[in-house]
CSV table of C-alpha atoms in Angstrom, one decimal:
chain,number,residue,atom,x,y,z
K,184,MET,CA,-18.2,-37.4,194.0
K,185,PRO,CA,-15.1,-38.9,192.6
K,186,LEU,CA,-14.1,-41.0,190.0
K,187,PRO,CA,-11.4,-44.3,190.0
K,188,GLY,CA,-8.2,-43.8,188.5
K,189,ASN,CA,-4.8,-44.2,188.6
K,190,LEU,CA,-3.3,-42.5,191.6
K,191,ALA,CA,-0.9,-40.7,193.0
K,192,MET,CA,-3.1,-38.6,195.6
K,193,LYS,CA,-6.8,-38.4,196.2
K,194,ARG,CA,-10.6,-37.5,197.5
K,195,ARG,CA,-12.3,-37.9,199.3
K,196,SER,CA,-13.6,-40.0,197.2
K,197,LEU,CA,-16.8,-39.4,195.4
K,198,ARG,CA,-14.5,-39.5,194.0
K,199,THR,CA,-13.9,-38.5,190.3
K,200,HIS,CA,-11.9,-41.3,189.2
K,201,ARG,CA,-9.7,-39.6,188.0
K,202,VAL,CA,-8.7,-37.0,185.7
K,203,PRO,CA,-5.2,-37.5,186.5
K,204,GLN,CA,-2.4,-35.7,185.3
K,205,THR,CA,-3.1,-32.6,187.3
K,206,ILE,CA,-1.7,-34.3,190.3
K,207,ASP,CA,-2.0,-37.1,192.0
K,208,ILE,CA,-0.2,-37.2,195.2
K,209,ILE,CA,-2.8,-38.6,197.3
K,210,GLN,CA,-6.3,-40.4,196.9
K,211,PRO,CA,-9.2,-40.0,199.0
K,212,ARG,CA,-10.7,-43.2,200.7
K,213,ARG,CA,-14.2,-42.9,200.7
K,214,ALA,CA,-15.9,-41.7,197.4
K,215,VAL,CA,-17.8,-38.5,197.9
K,216,LEU,CA,-20.4,-36.4,196.2
K,217,ARG,CA,-18.0,-33.5,196.9
K,218,TYR,CA,-15.7,-34.4,194.1
K,219,TRP,CA,-11.9,-34.6,194.5
K,220,PHE,CA,-9.8,-33.2,192.2
K,221,SER,CA,-6.4,-34.8,191.5
K,222,LEU,CA,-5.4,-33.4,194.7
K,223,CYS,CA,-7.9,-34.3,197.2
K,224,LEU,CA,-10.4,-31.7,198.5
K,225,CYS,CA,-10.2,-33.3,201.6
K,226,ALA,CA,-11.2,-31.5,205.1
K,227,CYS,CA,-9.1,-31.8,208.4
K,228,PHE,CA,-8.6,-30.4,211.5
K,229,LEU,CA,-5.1,-30.0,213.3
K,230,LEU,CA,-5.1,-31.3,216.8
K,231,ALA,CA,-2.2,-30.3,219.0
K,232,GLU,CA,-0.5,-31.5,222.1
K,233,SER,CA,0.4,-29.0,224.8
K,234,THR,CA,4.2,-28.7,224.6
K,235,PRO,CA,6.3,-25.9,224.5
K,236,ALA,CA,7.7,-26.7,221.2
K,237,LEU,CA,4.6,-25.6,219.5
K,238,SER,CA,5.1,-22.3,220.0
K,239,GLN,CA,7.4,-22.5,216.9
K,240,VAL,CA,4.8,-24.7,214.8
K,241,PRO,CA,2.0,-21.9,213.7
K,242,GLY,CA,3.2,-20.3,210.3
K,243,ARG,CA,3.3,-21.2,206.9
K,244,TRP,CA,5.4,-24.2,206.0
K,245,GLN,CA,6.1,-25.0,201.9
K,246,GLY,CA,8.0,-27.5,200.1
K,247,THR,CA,8.7,-29.5,197.0
K,248,ALA,CA,7.3,-32.9,196.5
K,249,GLU,CA,8.3,-35.2,193.4
K,250,VAL,CA,5.0,-36.1,191.4
K,251,ASN,CA,5.0,-38.3,188.5
K,252,GLY,CA,8.6,-36.8,187.9
K,253,LYS,CA,7.4,-33.5,188.4
K,254,PRO,CA,7.9,-31.3,190.9
K,255,LEU,CA,4.9,-30.0,193.2
K,256,LEU,CA,4.5,-27.3,195.4
K,257,ILE,CA,2.7,-27.9,198.6
K,258,LEU,CA,1.8,-25.7,201.4
K,259,PHE,CA,0.4,-25.7,204.7
K,260,ASP,CA,-0.9,-22.7,206.9
K,261,ILE,CA,-0.6,-23.5,210.4
K,262,SER,CA,-2.5,-21.1,212.8
K,263,SER,CA,-2.0,-20.2,216.4
K,264,PRO,CA,-4.1,-22.5,218.5
K,265,GLU,CA,-7.1,-21.5,220.7
K,266,THR,CA,-7.6,-23.6,224.0
K,267,GLY,CA,-4.7,-26.1,222.7
K,268,VAL,CA,-6.4,-26.4,219.1
K,269,PHE,CA,-4.6,-25.4,216.2
K,270,SER,CA,-6.4,-25.0,212.9
K,271,ALA,CA,-4.6,-25.5,209.9
K,272,THR,CA,-5.0,-25.6,205.6
K,273,MET,CA,-3.2,-27.0,202.5
K,274,ASP,CA,-2.3,-25.3,199.3
K,275,VAL,CA,-1.4,-26.9,196.3
K,276,PRO,CA,-0.9,-24.1,193.6
K,277,ALA,CA,-0.7,-25.9,190.8
K,278,GLN,CA,-3.9,-27.6,190.9
K,279,GLY,CA,-5.7,-24.3,192.3
K,280,ALA,CA,-6.4,-26.1,195.2
K,281,LYS,CA,-6.3,-23.3,198.1
K,282,GLY,CA,-7.5,-23.4,202.0
K,283,LEU,CA,-7.7,-27.3,202.0
K,284,PRO,CA,-8.4,-27.7,205.8
K,285,CYS,CA,-6.3,-30.4,207.4
K,286,ASP,CA,-6.7,-32.9,210.2
K,287,GLU,CA,-4.1,-33.5,213.1
K,288,VAL,CA,-0.6,-32.0,214.0
K,289,LYS,CA,1.6,-33.3,216.7
K,290,SER,CA,5.1,-31.8,217.7
K,291,GLN,CA,6.8,-34.6,219.8
K,292,GLY,CA,10.8,-33.9,220.2
K,293,ASP,CA,12.2,-33.2,217.1
K,294,SER,CA,9.4,-35.0,215.0
K,295,LEU,CA,6.1,-33.1,213.1
K,296,PHE,CA,3.4,-35.3,212.5
K,297,ILE,CA,0.4,-34.1,210.4
K,298,THR,CA,-2.5,-36.7,209.6
K,299,ILE,CA,-5.3,-36.4,207.0
K,300,LYS,CA,-7.6,-38.9,207.6
K,301,MET,CA,-10.1,-38.1,204.7
K,302,ILE,CA,-7.2,-39.1,202.3
K,303,GLY,CA,-5.7,-41.8,204.3
K,304,GLY,CA,-2.6,-39.5,203.8
K,305,ARG,CA,0.2,-38.3,206.8
K,306,TYR,CA,3.0,-36.5,206.8
K,307,LEU,CA,6.1,-37.1,208.6
K,308,GLY,CA,8.8,-35.0,209.4
K,309,ARG,CA,11.9,-34.5,211.2
K,310,PHE,CA,12.7,-30.7,212.9
K,311,ASN,CA,16.3,-29.2,212.2
K,312,ALA,CA,18.1,-27.5,215.0
K,313,ASP,CA,16.3,-24.2,215.0
K,314,ARG,CA,12.8,-25.9,214.0
K,315,SER,CA,12.8,-23.7,210.7
K,316,ALA,CA,12.5,-26.4,208.5
K,317,THR,CA,12.0,-30.4,208.4
K,318,THR,CA,12.8,-33.1,206.6
K,319,GLY,CA,10.0,-35.5,206.0
K,320,THR,CA,7.9,-37.8,203.6
K,321,LEU,CA,4.5,-37.6,202.8
K,322,ARG,CA,2.4,-40.8,202.4
K,323,GLN,CA,-0.9,-42.1,200.9
K,324,GLY,CA,-1.6,-45.8,200.8
K,325,ASN,CA,1.2,-47.4,199.4
K,326,PHE,CA,2.4,-44.0,197.5
K,327,THR,CA,5.1,-42.1,199.3
K,328,THR,CA,7.1,-38.8,198.3
K,329,ALA,CA,9.9,-36.9,200.1
K,330,LEU,CA,8.4,-33.6,201.4
K,331,ASP,CA,10.9,-31.6,203.1
K,332,LEU,CA,9.0,-28.1,204.4
K,333,LYS,CA,10.5,-24.8,205.5
K,334,ARG,CA,8.9,-22.2,207.3
K,335,THR,CA,8.8,-19.2,205.2
K,336,GLY,CA,6.4,-16.7,207.5
K,337,ASP,CA,3.3,-16.3,209.3
K,338,ALA,CA,0.0,-18.1,208.2
K,339,LEU,CA,-1.9,-16.7,205.6
K,340,ALA,CA,-5.7,-15.6,206.9
K,341,LEU,CA,-8.3,-16.7,204.3
K,342,ASN,CA,-11.1,-14.6,204.1
K,343,ARG,CA,-14.5,-16.1,205.0
K,344,PRO,CA,-16.8,-13.2,205.8
K,345,GLN,CA,-20.1,-15.2,206.3
K,346,THR,CA,-18.5,-17.1,208.9
K,347,PRO,CA,-20.9,-16.0,211.9
K,348,LYS,CA,-19.8,-14.0,214.4
K,349,PRO,CA,-20.5,-13.4,218.2
K,350,PRO,CA,-22.8,-12.2,220.0
K,351,PHE,CA,-25.5,-14.2,218.9
K,352,PRO,CA,-29.3,-13.5,219.6
K,353,TYR,CA,-29.9,-17.7,219.9
K,354,ALA,CA,-28.7,-20.1,222.3
K,355,SER,CA,-26.0,-22.6,221.1
K,356,GLU,CA,-25.3,-26.0,223.1
K,357,ASP,CA,-22.7,-28.5,222.5
K,358,VAL,CA,-24.4,-32.0,222.8
K,359,GLU,CA,-23.2,-35.6,222.6
K,360,TYR,CA,-25.6,-38.6,222.1
K,361,ASP,CA,-25.4,-42.5,221.5
K,362,ASN,CA,-27.0,-44.8,219.0
K,363,PRO,CA,-29.2,-47.9,220.7
K,364,ASP,CA,-26.4,-50.5,221.1
K,365,LYS,CA,-23.8,-47.6,221.7
K,366,THR,CA,-21.5,-48.3,218.9
K,367,VAL,CA,-21.8,-45.1,217.6
K,368,HIS,CA,-21.2,-41.7,219.4
K,369,LEU,CA,-22.2,-38.3,217.9
K,370,GLY,CA,-21.1,-34.7,219.1
K,371,ALA,CA,-23.2,-32.2,217.9
K,372,THR,CA,-24.3,-28.6,218.3
K,373,LEU,CA,-27.6,-27.7,218.4
K,374,THR,CA,-28.9,-23.9,218.2
K,375,LEU,CA,-32.2,-22.8,219.5
K,376,PRO,CA,-34.0,-19.4,218.6
K,377,ALA,CA,-34.6,-16.9,221.4
K,378,GLY,CA,-38.4,-17.3,222.8
K,379,ALA,CA,-40.2,-20.2,224.0
K,380,GLY,CA,-40.2,-23.5,222.2
K,381,PRO,CA,-40.9,-25.9,221.4
K,382,PHE,CA,-39.7,-25.1,218.1
K,383,PRO,CA,-39.1,-26.7,214.2
K,384,ALA,CA,-35.8,-28.2,213.7
K,385,ALA,CA,-33.7,-29.2,210.9
K,386,ILE,CA,-30.8,-31.8,210.8
K,387,LEU,CA,-27.9,-30.9,208.6
K,388,ILE,CA,-26.7,-33.8,206.7
K,389,SER,CA,-23.0,-33.8,205.2
K,390,GLY,CA,-21.8,-35.1,201.5
K,391,SER,CA,-19.5,-38.1,201.0
K,392,GLY,CA,-16.6,-38.3,203.2
K,393,ALA,CA,-15.9,-37.7,207.3
K,394,GLN,CA,-16.7,-34.2,207.9
K,395,ASP,CA,-17.0,-32.1,211.0
K,396,ARG,CA,-20.4,-30.5,212.1
K,397,ASN,CA,-19.6,-27.2,210.2
K,398,SER,CA,-19.0,-29.0,207.1
K,399,THR,CA,-15.5,-27.5,206.9
K,400,LEU,CA,-14.2,-27.1,203.2
K,401,PHE,CA,-11.1,-24.5,202.6
K,402,GLY,CA,-11.9,-22.3,205.4
K,403,HIS,CA,-15.6,-22.2,204.5
K,404,LYS,CA,-18.0,-23.4,207.0
K,405,PRO,CA,-21.1,-23.6,205.2
K,406,PHE,CA,-23.4,-25.8,207.7
K,407,TRP,CA,-22.6,-23.1,210.3
K,408,VAL,CA,-23.5,-20.5,207.9
K,409,ILE,CA,-26.9,-22.4,207.3
K,410,ALA,CA,-27.5,-22.8,210.8
K,411,ASP,CA,-26.7,-19.3,212.0
K,412,TYR,CA,-29.3,-18.0,209.1
K,413,LEU,CA,-31.9,-20.3,210.1
K,414,THR,CA,-31.9,-20.0,214.1
K,415,ARG,CA,-31.9,-16.4,213.6
K,416,ARG,CA,-35.3,-16.7,211.8
K,417,GLY,CA,-36.8,-19.2,214.6
K,418,ILE,CA,-35.7,-22.9,213.2
K,419,ALA,CA,-33.7,-24.8,215.7
K,420,VAL,CA,-30.6,-26.5,213.8
K,421,LEU,CA,-28.7,-29.5,214.8
K,422,ARG,CA,-25.3,-29.8,213.1
K,423,VAL,CA,-23.4,-33.4,213.7
K,424,ASP,CA,-19.9,-34.4,213.3
K,425,ASP,CA,-19.5,-37.4,211.2
K,426,ARG,CA,-17.8,-40.5,212.7
K,427,ASN,CA,-14.5,-40.3,213.8
K,428,VAL,CA,-14.5,-36.7,213.4
K,429,GLY,CA,-14.7,-34.0,216.1
K,430,GLN,CA,-16.7,-35.7,218.9
K,431,SER,CA,-18.0,-38.4,217.2
K,432,THR,CA,-16.4,-42.1,217.2
K,433,GLY,CA,-17.8,-45.1,215.6
K,434,PRO,CA,-16.7,-47.7,213.1
K,435,ALA,CA,-15.0,-46.5,210.3
K,436,GLN,CA,-16.0,-48.6,207.6
K,437,GLY,CA,-19.7,-48.3,206.8
K,438,THR,CA,-21.9,-47.6,203.8
K,439,SER,CA,-24.8,-44.8,203.0
K,440,ALA,CA,-27.3,-47.1,204.9
K,441,ASP,CA,-25.2,-47.0,207.9
K,442,PHE,CA,-24.6,-43.3,208.1
K,443,ALA,CA,-28.7,-43.1,207.4
K,444,GLN,CA,-29.0,-44.8,210.9
K,445,ASP,CA,-26.7,-42.2,212.2
K,446,VAL,CA,-29.3,-39.5,210.7
K,447,ILE,CA,-32.0,-41.7,212.4
K,448,THR,CA,-29.9,-41.3,216.3
K,449,SER,CA,-29.9,-37.6,215.8
K,450,LEU,CA,-33.6,-37.6,215.0
K,451,GLU,CA,-34.6,-39.4,218.3
K,452,PHE,CA,-32.3,-37.1,220.1
K,453,LEU,CA,-34.0,-33.9,218.9
K,454,LYS,CA,-37.7,-36.0,219.4
K,455,ASN,CA,-36.8,-36.5,223.0
K,456,ARG,CA,-35.7,-32.7,223.3
K,457,LYS,CA,-38.7,-31.2,225.2
K,458,ASP,CA,-37.7,-27.7,223.2
K,459,ILE,CA,-38.0,-29.1,219.8
K,460,ASP,CA,-41.6,-29.8,218.1
K,461,PRO,CA,-41.0,-33.6,217.7
K,462,LYS,CA,-43.8,-33.0,214.3
K,463,LYS,CA,-41.6,-30.2,212.8
K,464,ILE,CA,-38.4,-32.0,212.3
K,465,GLY,CA,-36.8,-32.0,208.8
K,466,LEU,CA,-33.3,-32.8,207.0
K,467,ILE,CA,-31.4,-31.0,205.2
K,468,GLY,CA,-28.7,-32.8,203.0
K,469,HIS,CA,-25.8,-31.9,200.8
K,470,SER,CA,-24.7,-33.9,197.9
K,471,GLU,CA,-24.7,-37.6,199.6
K,472,GLY,CA,-26.6,-36.1,202.4
K,473,GLY,CA,-29.3,-35.4,200.0
K,474,MET,CA,-29.3,-39.1,199.3
K,475,LEU,CA,-29.3,-40.3,203.0
K,476,ALA,CA,-32.4,-37.9,204.0
K,477,PRO,CA,-35.0,-40.0,201.5
K,478,MET,CA,-33.6,-43.1,202.9
K,479,VAL,CA,-34.3,-41.7,206.8
K,480,ALA,CA,-37.7,-40.4,205.4
K,481,VAL,CA,-38.8,-43.7,203.9
K,482,GLU,CA,-37.8,-45.6,207.1
K,483,ARG,CA,-39.2,-43.1,209.6
K,484,PRO,CA,-42.1,-41.3,207.4
K,485,LYS,CA,-44.3,-39.8,210.3
K,486,ASP,CA,-40.8,-38.3,211.8
K,487,VAL,CA,-39.7,-36.3,209.2
K,488,ALA,CA,-41.9,-33.2,208.3
K,489,PHE,CA,-39.8,-32.0,205.1
K,490,ILE,CA,-36.6,-32.5,203.1
K,491,VAL,CA,-34.3,-30.1,201.5
K,492,SER,CA,-31.9,-31.7,199.1
K,493,LEU,CA,-28.8,-29.6,198.6
K,494,ALA,CA,-27.3,-31.1,195.0
K,495,GLY,CA,-28.7,-34.5,196.4
K,496,PRO,CA,-28.4,-37.1,193.7
K,497,GLY,CA,-32.1,-37.8,191.9
K,498,GLU,CA,-30.8,-40.0,189.2
K,499,LYS,CA,-28.7,-43.2,189.1
K,500,ILE,CA,-25.2,-43.1,190.7
K,501,THR,CA,-23.9,-44.4,187.7
K,502,ASP,CA,-25.2,-42.1,185.7
K,503,LEU,CA,-24.5,-39.0,187.5
K,504,MET,CA,-20.7,-40.2,188.0
K,505,VAL,CA,-20.3,-40.5,184.2
K,506,GLN,CA,-21.7,-37.1,184.0
K,507,GLN,CA,-19.4,-35.8,186.4
K,508,ASN,CA,-16.5,-37.1,184.8
K,509,VAL,CA,-17.6,-35.8,181.2
K,510,ALA,CA,-18.3,-32.3,182.7
K,511,THR,CA,-15.0,-32.1,184.7
K,512,LEU,CA,-13.1,-32.8,181.8
K,513,LYS,CA,-15.0,-30.3,179.5
K,514,SER,CA,-13.8,-27.7,182.2
K,515,MET,CA,-10.3,-28.6,181.8
K,516,LYS,CA,-10.7,-28.0,178.2
K,517,VAL,CA,-10.8,-31.5,176.8
K,518,SER,CA,-12.9,-31.6,173.9
K,519,ASP,CA,-16.3,-33.1,174.1
K,520,PRO,CA,-15.6,-36.2,171.9
K,521,ILE,CA,-12.8,-37.2,174.4
K,522,ALA,CA,-14.6,-36.4,177.7
K,523,GLU,CA,-17.7,-38.2,176.6
K,524,GLY,CA,-15.6,-41.4,175.6
K,525,TYR,CA,-13.8,-41.4,179.1
K,526,GLY,CA,-17.2,-40.9,180.6
K,527,THR,CA,-18.5,-43.7,178.8
K,528,MET,CA,-15.4,-46.1,180.1
K,529,MET,CA,-15.4,-44.9,183.3
K,530,GLY,CA,-19.3,-45.8,183.5
K,531,ALA,CA,-18.5,-49.2,182.4
K,532,MET,CA,-15.7,-50.0,184.8
K,533,ILE,CA,-17.6,-48.6,187.7
K,534,GLY,CA,-20.7,-50.6,186.7
K,535,ALA,CA,-18.2,-54.0,186.4
K,536,ALA,CA,-16.2,-52.9,189.8
K,537,SER,CA,-19.5,-52.4,191.8
K,538,THR,CA,-21.9,-55.1,190.5
K,539,GLU,CA,-19.8,-58.1,189.5
K,540,PRO,CA,-20.2,-60.8,191.9
K,541,ASP,CA,-16.4,-61.9,192.1
K,542,THR,CA,-13.3,-59.7,191.4
K,543,ALA,CA,-11.9,-61.8,188.8
K,544,SER,CA,-14.9,-61.0,186.5
K,545,ALA,CA,-14.9,-57.4,187.7
K,546,TYR,CA,-11.0,-57.3,186.3
K,547,GLN,CA,-12.3,-58.9,183.1
K,548,LYS,CA,-15.0,-56.7,182.5
K,549,ALA,CA,-13.2,-53.6,183.4
K,550,THR,CA,-10.2,-54.1,181.3
K,551,THR,CA,-12.4,-54.9,178.2
K,552,ALA,CA,-14.0,-51.6,179.0
K,553,PHE,CA,-10.5,-49.8,178.9
K,554,TYR,CA,-8.8,-51.3,175.7
K,555,ALA,CA,-12.2,-50.6,174.0
K,556,TRP,CA,-11.8,-46.8,174.9
K,557,ARG,CA,-7.9,-46.9,174.6
K,558,ALA,CA,-8.4,-47.9,171.2
K,559,THR,CA,-10.5,-44.7,170.3
K,560,VAL,CA,-7.9,-42.5,171.5
K,561,HIS,CA,-4.4,-41.0,171.0
K,562,PRO,CA,-1.7,-43.0,173.1
K,563,ASN,CA,-0.6,-39.5,174.7
K,564,VAL,CA,-4.4,-39.0,175.3
K,565,ALA,CA,-4.5,-42.1,177.7
K,566,ALA,CA,-1.7,-41.3,179.2
K,567,MET,CA,-2.8,-37.8,180.2
K,568,LEU,CA,-6.3,-39.3,181.3
K,569,THR,CA,-5.2,-42.5,183.1
K,570,GLY,CA,-1.4,-42.3,183.8
K,571,VAL,CA,-1.2,-45.4,181.6
K,572,ALA,CA,1.7,-45.1,179.3
K,573,ASP,CA,1.6,-48.3,177.4
K,574,SER,CA,0.2,-51.9,177.7
K,575,SER,CA,2.7,-52.7,180.8
K,576,GLY,CA,0.9,-50.5,183.0
K,577,VAL,CA,-2.6,-51.5,182.2
K,578,GLY,CA,-3.1,-54.3,184.6
K,579,LYS,CA,-1.6,-52.0,187.6
K,580,TYR,CA,-4.5,-49.5,186.4
K,581,ILE,CA,-7.3,-51.9,186.4
K,582,ARG,CA,-6.5,-53.3,189.9
K,583,THR,CA,-6.4,-50.0,191.5
K,584,VAL,CA,-10.0,-48.7,190.0
K,585,VAL,CA,-11.5,-51.6,190.7
K,586,ASN,CA,-9.9,-52.4,194.0
K,587,SER,CA,-11.1,-49.0,195.2
K,588,LEU,CA,-14.7,-49.4,193.8
K,589,ARG,CA,-15.1,-52.9,195.6
K,590,LYS,CA,-15.2,-51.7,199.1
K,591,PRO,CA,-18.3,-51.5,201.2
K,592,TRP,CA,-19.2,-47.9,200.9
K,593,GLU,CA,-18.2,-47.7,197.1
K,594,ARG,CA,-20.1,-51.1,196.2
K,595,TYR,CA,-23.3,-49.7,198.1
K,596,PHE,CA,-22.9,-46.1,196.7
K,597,TYR,CA,-22.4,-47.0,193.0
K,598,ALA,CA,-25.2,-49.6,192.8
K,599,TYR,CA,-27.6,-47.3,194.5
K,600,ASP,CA,-30.5,-45.7,192.8
K,601,PRO,CA,-32.1,-42.8,194.5
K,602,THR,CA,-35.3,-43.2,192.6
K,603,ASP,CA,-36.1,-46.2,194.4
K,604,ASN,CA,-36.5,-44.1,197.7
K,605,LEU,CA,-38.0,-41.1,195.7
K,606,THR,CA,-41.2,-43.2,194.5
K,607,ARG,CA,-42.2,-43.7,198.4
K,608,LEU,CA,-41.4,-40.0,199.6
K,609,THR,CA,-44.6,-38.7,201.1
K,610,CYS,CA,-42.9,-35.3,203.0
K,611,PRO,CA,-42.8,-32.0,201.2
K,612,VAL,CA,-39.6,-31.7,199.2
K,613,LEU,CA,-37.2,-28.5,198.0
K,614,ALA,CA,-34.9,-30.0,195.5
K,615,LEU,CA,-32.2,-27.3,194.7
K,616,ASN,CA,-29.3,-27.5,192.4
K,617,GLY,CA,-26.6,-24.9,191.3
K,618,GLY,CA,-26.8,-24.3,187.4
K,619,LYS,CA,-23.1,-24.2,187.6
K,620,ASP,CA,-22.4,-27.3,189.5
K,621,ILE,CA,-20.1,-29.6,187.6
K,622,GLN,CA,-20.3,-32.7,190.1
K,623,VAL,CA,-24.1,-33.1,190.2
K,624,LEU,CA,-25.6,-31.6,187.0
K,625,ALA,CA,-28.9,-30.0,187.5
K,626,GLY,CA,-30.4,-30.6,184.5
K,627,PRO,CA,-30.6,-34.2,184.6
K,628,ASN,CA,-30.4,-34.3,188.5
K,629,LEU,CA,-33.5,-32.2,188.8
K,630,ALA,CA,-35.6,-34.0,186.2
K,631,GLY,CA,-34.9,-37.2,188.0
K,632,TRP,CA,-36.3,-35.4,191.1
K,633,GLU,CA,-39.3,-33.8,189.9
K,634,THR,CA,-40.2,-36.8,187.5
K,635,THR,CA,-40.0,-39.4,190.3
K,636,LEU,CA,-41.8,-37.5,193.0
K,637,LYS,CA,-44.6,-36.0,190.8
K,638,LYS,CA,-45.0,-39.7,189.1
K,639,ALA,CA,-45.4,-41.0,192.8
K,640,GLY,CA,-48.1,-38.4,193.5
K,641,ASN,CA,-46.2,-36.3,195.9
K,642,LYS,CA,-47.9,-33.0,195.3
K,643,HIS,CA,-45.5,-30.9,197.7
K,644,VAL,CA,-42.1,-31.1,195.5
K,645,THR,CA,-40.3,-27.8,194.7
K,646,VAL,CA,-37.7,-28.2,192.2
K,647,GLN,CA,-35.5,-24.8,191.4
K,648,GLU,CA,-32.4,-24.9,189.5
K,649,LEU,CA,-30.3,-21.6,190.7
K,650,PRO,CA,-28.3,-20.1,187.9
K,651,GLY,CA,-24.4,-19.1,188.5
K,652,LEU,CA,-24.2,-21.5,191.3
K,653,ASN,CA,-21.5,-24.2,192.0
K,654,HIS,CA,-21.7,-27.6,193.8
K,655,LEU,CA,-21.3,-25.6,197.2
K,656,PHE,CA,-24.0,-22.5,196.3
K,657,GLN,CA,-21.4,-20.1,195.5
K,658,HIS,CA,-21.6,-17.7,192.8
K,659,CYS,CA,-18.5,-18.7,190.5
K,660,THR,CA,-16.7,-17.7,187.8
K,661,THR,CA,-14.8,-20.6,186.4
K,662,CYS,CA,-16.9,-23.0,188.4
K,663,THR,CA,-14.5,-25.8,188.7
K,664,VAL,CA,-13.9,-27.7,191.7
K,665,ALA,CA,-10.3,-26.1,191.8
K,666,GLU,CA,-11.8,-22.6,192.1
K,667,TYR,CA,-13.9,-23.4,195.5
K,668,GLY,CA,-11.4,-22.4,197.9
K,669,GLU,CA,-10.8,-19.2,196.0
K,670,LEU,CA,-14.1,-17.5,196.5
K,671,THR,CA,-14.7,-15.6,199.4
K,672,GLU,CA,-18.4,-16.5,199.7
K,673,THR,CA,-19.5,-19.6,201.5
K,674,PHE,CA,-23.1,-20.0,200.7
K,675,ASP,CA,-25.6,-17.6,198.3
K,676,PRO,CA,-27.7,-15.6,201.0
K,677,GLU,CA,-30.4,-15.6,198.3
K,678,VAL,CA,-30.6,-19.2,199.0
K,679,LEU,CA,-30.2,-19.3,202.5
K,680,LYS,CA,-33.5,-17.1,202.4
K,681,LEU,CA,-35.2,-19.4,199.7
K,682,MET,CA,-34.7,-22.4,202.0
K,683,THR,CA,-36.0,-20.5,205.1
K,684,ASP,CA,-38.9,-19.0,203.5
K,685,TRP,CA,-40.0,-22.3,202.3
K,686,ILE,CA,-39.2,-24.3,205.5
K,687,THR,CA,-41.3,-21.9,207.4
K,688,ALA,CA,-44.1,-22.2,204.8
K,689,VAL,CA,-44.3,-25.7,205.6
K,690,VAL,CA,-43.7,-25.9,209.3
K,691,LEU,CA,-45.3,-22.9,210.3
K,692,PRO,CA,-48.4,-22.8,208.0
């Protein structure tokens, strides 16, 4: 989940409104529980056009962009295509970002195009005569910077030992289906255990920002890892491309409520399969996906057999975002008083931007909050955290933050209180959080799940904090967002076992 802030780059926005000064070259479009560091932990895939020139595209490409007056090294690793489709990742070493997945690559004539939908970014370059370098620009929204790339060698392979490899002892079926009014088309993969059905099943729900069915990030494919583990142990799994990713299409603009309806569409698809037990279908949601799961279960209580929340929010989103910002700053060695003061300021700005009826009043309240905070810190600190060096930059900063938070998805998300639906949940719930998660802090978040559910009378609740794990359920060392791509572990095997044992006990008593 990102925060709002001054911009040079971006997240995918659950946005961690910003701890700027790291980079700022691209700012994500949709806020997301995933946290987008100053660079943008975005997920993208490179689609290739079939043309002879593409044989010269695979490899490691690097260049230096100028951001905030400073050089920033950016690298792309483009791998050889299989069946005409490229895979690629992006590194920004100065930010500790490694193996960020990318979206679309096209080589047409003497031009190279790379699109990164999740951050609203695009690279446009022109090859030199021997196609060993490009001259171009990297754009995101109104921000543009020159970026010339040189091919420096072969693409670097990421070490991801948990990515499933054939042969598989189960069936895998690529499926497609539509919502009732045909405005949303979903592409997915259904894995079915060996033997005779009908089988219990789980639908995987991704966090904020458009992601593919494997929830690919930094070369990790956690949803594929989860699906493989569960299916080998008797549980069918449906993992789905989000709207406008992979084989899925639909209106680009939507709120969490709209995405919950996409989950219901997937639920209906499974209910109509003869090889799936309609009374034993559950939901596994990560981050924002852990927020959508209760929304669906409350609307369709007879159709959801269980919920597994993987760092899904259990408290007011505004509170969660303040905690995230404070924890993120502290992880960057910012002092406690400064981090907490910044968090308070951002909480006030988020509240004003997402709840005020008109933009003018939102600007006014956000400006008041900003100046109140700025008066408590040294000007250099304010500049470091917001990019605002003097009063002349305040107006632009406020407009950037407020406007980014008044879009439909953001307004719905930041105003949402998960406890409203948790009080109405009747199905069994397993709520998990990594103890080192700095995006969704385990202590207050799990307390929200446990207190609310038990107060509502739900007797089938298991809440557990998992020591040493980050937001992606990886064992971590520094446990910062920048470390995600450096870790070879995709998803803790012990958590896979914990989920599987719990689900089995619920659906196969």
